[in-house]
Amino acid sequence: MKPVLDLAFAHAHLDSLLGAIPLTRTMQIALRDYDGDNLALAAPLEPNVNDKGCAFGGSLASLTTLAGWGLVALKLRSLGLDCEIYVQDSTIRYLAPVWGELVANARLADGESWDAFLTALNARGRGRLRIACRVPLDDGKDACTLDARFVAIRDKR
Amino acid sequence: MKPVLDLAFAHAHLDSLLGAIPLTRTMQIALRDYDGDNLALAAPLEPNVNDKGCAFGGSLASLTTLAGWGLVALKLRSLGLDCEIYVQDSTIRYLAPVWGELVANARLADGESWDAFLTALNARGRGRLRIACRVPLDDGKDACTLDARFVAIRDKR
């Protein structure tokens, strides 16, 4: 039976993981939305503030990277695949300060395909793909973008 | 009188700033070394651990970015220049897990020059430069590298 890829599915599989990292608890990172193709994580400003009163760059980097990581983790989980997932590298652009809640949206980067990723994972036990994350502002512009490359390695158990 | 660019100078100017960001306190980020050209920040593993027992990627991104930011801040402070300093963008590569203390070393990136940066800052009130950071392992290899671009804007007060 194909799993329903919704917020409840995401909670069932990501909450324990986010709770297992002390800093994500301090940052109060929480699931906001998930539909199978997009994952949104959110965090309040207060524990993530810098000395200027806006969001700390390290919090933006952590939140966006985790959103990308979570999107890959949920896709693999929905297919019943046990994998270790690592971020290999990422480029982040800080475009505007964030003065309120931090929200990071993750989706597949342009030119990437789940099918190609899964084919490589099945054939060689290892697949790579890039995820695009953004932190939107109320005016529709982005406060921050992250392009990150993840690798998944099939668990040999 | 030319300031002595040593660890005491760095403590005098960076400690209050690191303490003003809640997450850097949680991460227990502390100054490790400074000689005018290199800045090292360190943090214990325990508050920065991920679900696998090694350093959380978000902590590595935060620590390296702060080391770069601090190096620029100390250089400008040593010259008596009041500036706002922002990170514009950065690329981070995660090369190996960190199973102990996190240490980030920051220095000027290849091809960059403080003179060119300061000349631009004096002429146009704004200067940009790239800082290279690395998190070394005991075997001499890098666990992580960060190449970050910072902009400094002269305070008009």
GROMACS .gro file of N, CA, C and O in nm, chain B residues 108-114 116-117 128-131:
model
   52
  265LEU      N    1   4.244   3.447   0.588
  265LEU     CA    2   4.212   3.506   0.459
  265LEU      C    3   4.215   3.399   0.350
  265LEU      O    4   4.306   3.316   0.348
  266ALA      N    5   4.117   3.399   0.260
  266ALA     CA    6   4.116   3.301   0.150
  266ALA      C    7   4.226   3.334   0.050
  266ALA      O    8   4.272   3.449   0.041
  267ASP      N    9   4.270   3.234  -0.025
  267ASP     CA   10   4.373   3.255  -0.127
  267ASP      C   11   4.328   3.364  -0.223
  267ASP      O   12   4.213   3.365  -0.268
  268GLY      N   13   4.421   3.453  -0.256
  268GLY     CA   14   4.392   3.557  -0.354
  268GLY      C   15   4.327   3.681  -0.294
  268GLY      O   16   4.305   3.780  -0.364
  269GLU      N   17   4.296   3.678  -0.165
  269GLU     CA   18   4.234   3.794  -0.100
  269GLU      C   19   4.341   3.878  -0.031
  269GLU      O   20   4.448   3.827   0.004
  270SER      N   21   4.312   4.005  -0.011
  270SER     CA   22   4.409   4.093   0.054
  270SER      C   23   4.337   4.192   0.146
  270SER      O   24   4.237   4.252   0.108
  271TRP      N   25   4.391   4.204   0.268
  271TRP     CA   26   4.333   4.302   0.360
  271TRP      C   27   4.346   4.443   0.303
  271TRP      O   28   4.258   4.527   0.319
  273ALA      N   29   4.341   4.552  -0.012
  273ALA     CA   30   4.238   4.582  -0.112
  273ALA      C   31   4.102   4.602  -0.045
  273ALA      O   32   4.025   4.691  -0.083
  274PHE      N   33   4.074   4.519   0.055
  274PHE     CA   34   3.948   4.529   0.129
  274PHE      C   35   3.938   4.664   0.200
  274PHE      O   36   3.835   4.734   0.191
  285ARG      N   37   3.442   4.404   0.055
  285ARG     CA   38   3.407   4.261   0.057
  285ARG      C   39   3.534   4.179   0.055
  285ARG      O   40   3.631   4.216  -0.011
  286LEU      N   41   3.531   4.066   0.123
  286LEU     CA   42   3.641   3.971   0.109
  286LEU      C   43   3.601   3.832   0.154
  286LEU      O   44   3.500   3.816   0.223
  287ARG      N   45   3.679   3.735   0.107
  287ARG     CA   46   3.649   3.596   0.136
  287ARG      C   47   3.743   3.542   0.243
  287ARG      O   48   3.863   3.573   0.244
  288ILE      N   49   3.685   3.464   0.332
  288ILE     CA   50   3.760   3.402   0.441
  288ILE      C   51   3.751   3.250   0.424
  288ILE      O   52   3.644   3.198   0.389
   0.00000   0.00000   0.00000
